[in-house]
């Protein structure tokens, strides 16, 4: 790769479910980063796509009762539409069913085989069909479940080809040591180093039990393990090992952006495959955190994802993109809520950038007939604004280059706040009352306008549609996304035409109204989740009841309550408290917890030991009779005397399982 090219990838997304905000997150970040690099004149290439083979996809198609190929084509269509709807502009979309991808995968296999890194053996282990991964399970565990998906693991024993991953332990450790930038951030790098230091077993890279996939060259009874081929997408898309494209020399090596859920695949297996094949390694694997809802990863498995169609009904693309970039520190997990999105849009966009643009342009129109005055002689106040904007720009660039998007935007918004303060201090509306203040008024508005011009260029990658809109309202020509802010000189190159049309760049959102509407469409029962709306049971309006409006809570409020399954391990009466039992319960955590329950008049300790109960697991600890209670159990309060009846399950549920 030349110095001046930039190749960035998202993971390729599984097509067993509809795209949701979690998928959109990585894609929007990568799109923003590509726009940022391109704006600075860097020859950039942005790859995304879909991971379409494997048992889960086959199962998803079976569940829909349609051929797999039809299923994947349809879901790929949904992903493409979803990303286009979000204003994502990728350069290439790779599908793992593409012929050139299959060719590359088989060629990579052949090279590794020729170099002696592949052998045939037999593998038996606990496999999670949702992770597509064998899991390390303690040998004495009965009925193990996947720690991520909390679903039973399958015991699989089969003939398999293996990749000699064990041979790469030292080379990988050398890689992490000699190139500290290879895995970022630091916390993930340490995680990988500790994993690899613990020893690497050879990796099973073929399955005889899976049919929907790419055959092993020379042994079609085996299908290549999905992760082996999925990772290869990053080079097949550029034309390594196939003749469809010829971009490998120009763009490789890549910056891979991935969620922390797939760290090991990218930071351990992938570089090992590449080393084995003698292919140059990626530049960096940058690992971001998860978007959370109610403290848990947003996704299909937990059914708690924010659906994109709901978002689009209430928010613009720029509001969504800005919120994600600004709210979540890139690299860390971050809770996302509709309320948060509304608040950020109102404070930072409508009241921040939007307000600065409309007040500046309105004054230029009112006091200067719409022709922006040029910066001329500058007093100290104006010079200070100019320097502040230059500083914001520098910080923004440094932070974006380091992938600290939130802090980069903070720097830009400090510039916005500075200009706002300048306008408020200078009070141009007062200056305008006395013609003798003409030169001062001119200076104030020239400074505000020029600052706005720079700020719009700076924020353009994060707000592509509105930056174009404000740019055009400013009477400026060209595309702000293609004008390098670092080559834009204060007071120079402003070829503005007359400002005619001024309209707010961001609407002020009515929080109560929007929240009420969102809640009514996403309330449990109304939430179509992963299923098409048509599959929901139908009822006529007269058959439906709704709780009285004053008593409803937002879904976001409900999600805050962490209800979990638990088992009572011990129980005893609390001395001098005839209602209380002290329970020790297993909530699926490393240590049991103590809770106090006011059920002693109706349940004897021996009645509850061994029972499966439901607890509020995230209740703040409280002290009762000098004992700490870490949670609360759920019971119905029956009859006039409020007799407690413990809530439980009709079938067995592992401890710690969340109720929603
Ligand atoms: N197909 C594999 C990746 C193969 S890459 C060679 C896969 N696909 S996935 O559909 O499950 O998507 C994984 C990626 O989607 C995550 O790594 C992350 O980038 C993004 N996200 C999915 N849910 C997410 C959140 N809740 N939060 C943030 N990102 C999320 O794994």
mmCIF file of C-alpha atoms and ligand atoms in Angstrom, residues 11-14 20 22-23 25-26 51 227 230-231 233-234 257-262 266 288-292 297-299, ligand 1:
data_model
loop_
_atom_site.group_PDB
_atom_site.id
_atom_site.type_symbol
_atom_site.label_atom_id
_atom_site.label_comp_id
_atom_site.label_asym_id
_atom_site.label_seq_id
_atom_site.Cartn_x
_atom_site.Cartn_y
_atom_site.Cartn_z
ATOM 1 C CA UNK A 11 -17.045 -7.204 9.349
ATOM 2 C CA UNK A 12 -19.209 -8.972 6.824
ATOM 3 C CA UNK A 13 -22.632 -9.411 8.343
ATOM 4 C CA UNK A 14 -24.486 -12.653 8.855
ATOM 5 C CA UNK A 20 -30.278 -3.537 13.071
ATOM 6 C CA UNK A 22 -25.651 -2.740 15.870
ATOM 7 C CA UNK A 23 -24.680 -3.545 12.267
ATOM 8 C CA UNK A 25 -22.923 1.187 13.941
ATOM 9 C CA UNK A 26 -19.691 -0.261 12.531
ATOM 10 C CA UNK A 51 -21.313 -13.542 5.390
ATOM 11 C CA UNK A 227 -14.704 -18.268 9.722
ATOM 12 C CA UNK A 230 -15.320 -15.186 6.037
ATOM 13 C CA UNK A 231 -11.996 -13.653 7.048
ATOM 14 C CA UNK A 233 -13.244 -11.779 2.203
ATOM 15 C CA UNK A 234 -10.889 -8.939 3.007
ATOM 16 C CA UNK A 257 -12.862 -2.381 12.197
ATOM 17 C CA UNK A 258 -14.567 -5.044 14.254
ATOM 18 C CA UNK A 259 -16.715 -5.408 17.340
ATOM 19 C CA UNK A 260 -15.121 -6.952 20.407
ATOM 20 C CA UNK A 261 -17.290 -10.039 19.921
ATOM 21 C CA UNK A 262 -15.078 -11.112 17.038
ATOM 22 C CA UNK A 266 -9.377 -11.125 13.595
ATOM 23 C CA UNK A 288 -14.879 -1.305 19.186
ATOM 24 C CA UNK A 289 -17.357 -1.950 21.975
ATOM 25 C CA UNK A 290 -20.962 -2.966 21.839
ATOM 26 C CA UNK A 291 -24.056 -0.852 21.692
ATOM 27 C CA UNK A 292 -26.038 -1.796 24.759
ATOM 28 C CA UNK A 297 -25.444 -6.243 23.916
ATOM 29 C CA UNK A 298 -28.017 -5.156 21.416
ATOM 30 C CA UNK A 299 -28.726 -7.928 18.965
HETATM 31 N N1 LIG B 1 -20.149 -12.692 10.103
HETATM 32 C C1 LIG B 1 -19.414 -12.393 11.273
HETATM 33 C C2 LIG B 1 -18.238 -11.491 10.955
HETATM 34 C C3 LIG B 1 -17.297 -12.016 9.937
HETATM 35 S S1 LIG B 1 -16.064 -10.864 9.572
HETATM 36 C C4 LIG B 1 -14.979 -11.700 8.680
HETATM 37 C C5 LIG B 1 -20.310 -11.703 12.282
HETATM 38 N N2 LIG B 1 -21.398 -11.107 11.791
HETATM 39 S S2 LIG B 1 -22.515 -10.305 12.622
HETATM 40 O O1 LIG B 1 -23.605 -10.063 11.735
HETATM 41 O O2 LIG B 1 -22.792 -10.980 13.838
HETATM 42 O O3 LIG B 1 -21.921 -8.909 12.858
HETATM 43 C C6 LIG B 1 -20.841 -8.691 13.657
HETATM 44 C C7 LIG B 1 -20.508 -7.246 13.774
HETATM 45 O O4 LIG B 1 -21.672 -6.406 13.783
HETATM 46 C C8 LIG B 1 -19.853 -6.976 15.105
HETATM 47 O O5 LIG B 1 -18.513 -7.301 15.162
HETATM 48 C C9 LIG B 1 -20.058 -5.515 15.188
HETATM 49 O O6 LIG B 1 -19.138 -4.899 14.339
HETATM 50 C C10 LIG B 1 -21.480 -5.343 14.653
HETATM 51 N N3 LIG B 1 -22.467 -5.430 15.731
HETATM 52 C C11 LIG B 1 -23.498 -6.323 15.877
HETATM 53 N N4 LIG B 1 -24.184 -6.026 17.018
HETATM 54 C C12 LIG B 1 -23.603 -4.976 17.623
HETATM 55 C C13 LIG B 1 -23.861 -4.216 18.774
HETATM 56 N N5 LIG B 1 -24.853 -4.471 19.595
HETATM 57 N N6 LIG B 1 -23.036 -3.173 19.017
HETATM 58 C C14 LIG B 1 -22.002 -2.838 18.198
HETATM 59 N N7 LIG B 1 -21.736 -3.534 17.123
HETATM 60 C C15 LIG B 1 -22.501 -4.614 16.823
HETATM 61 O O7 LIG B 1 -19.981 -11.718 13.437
#
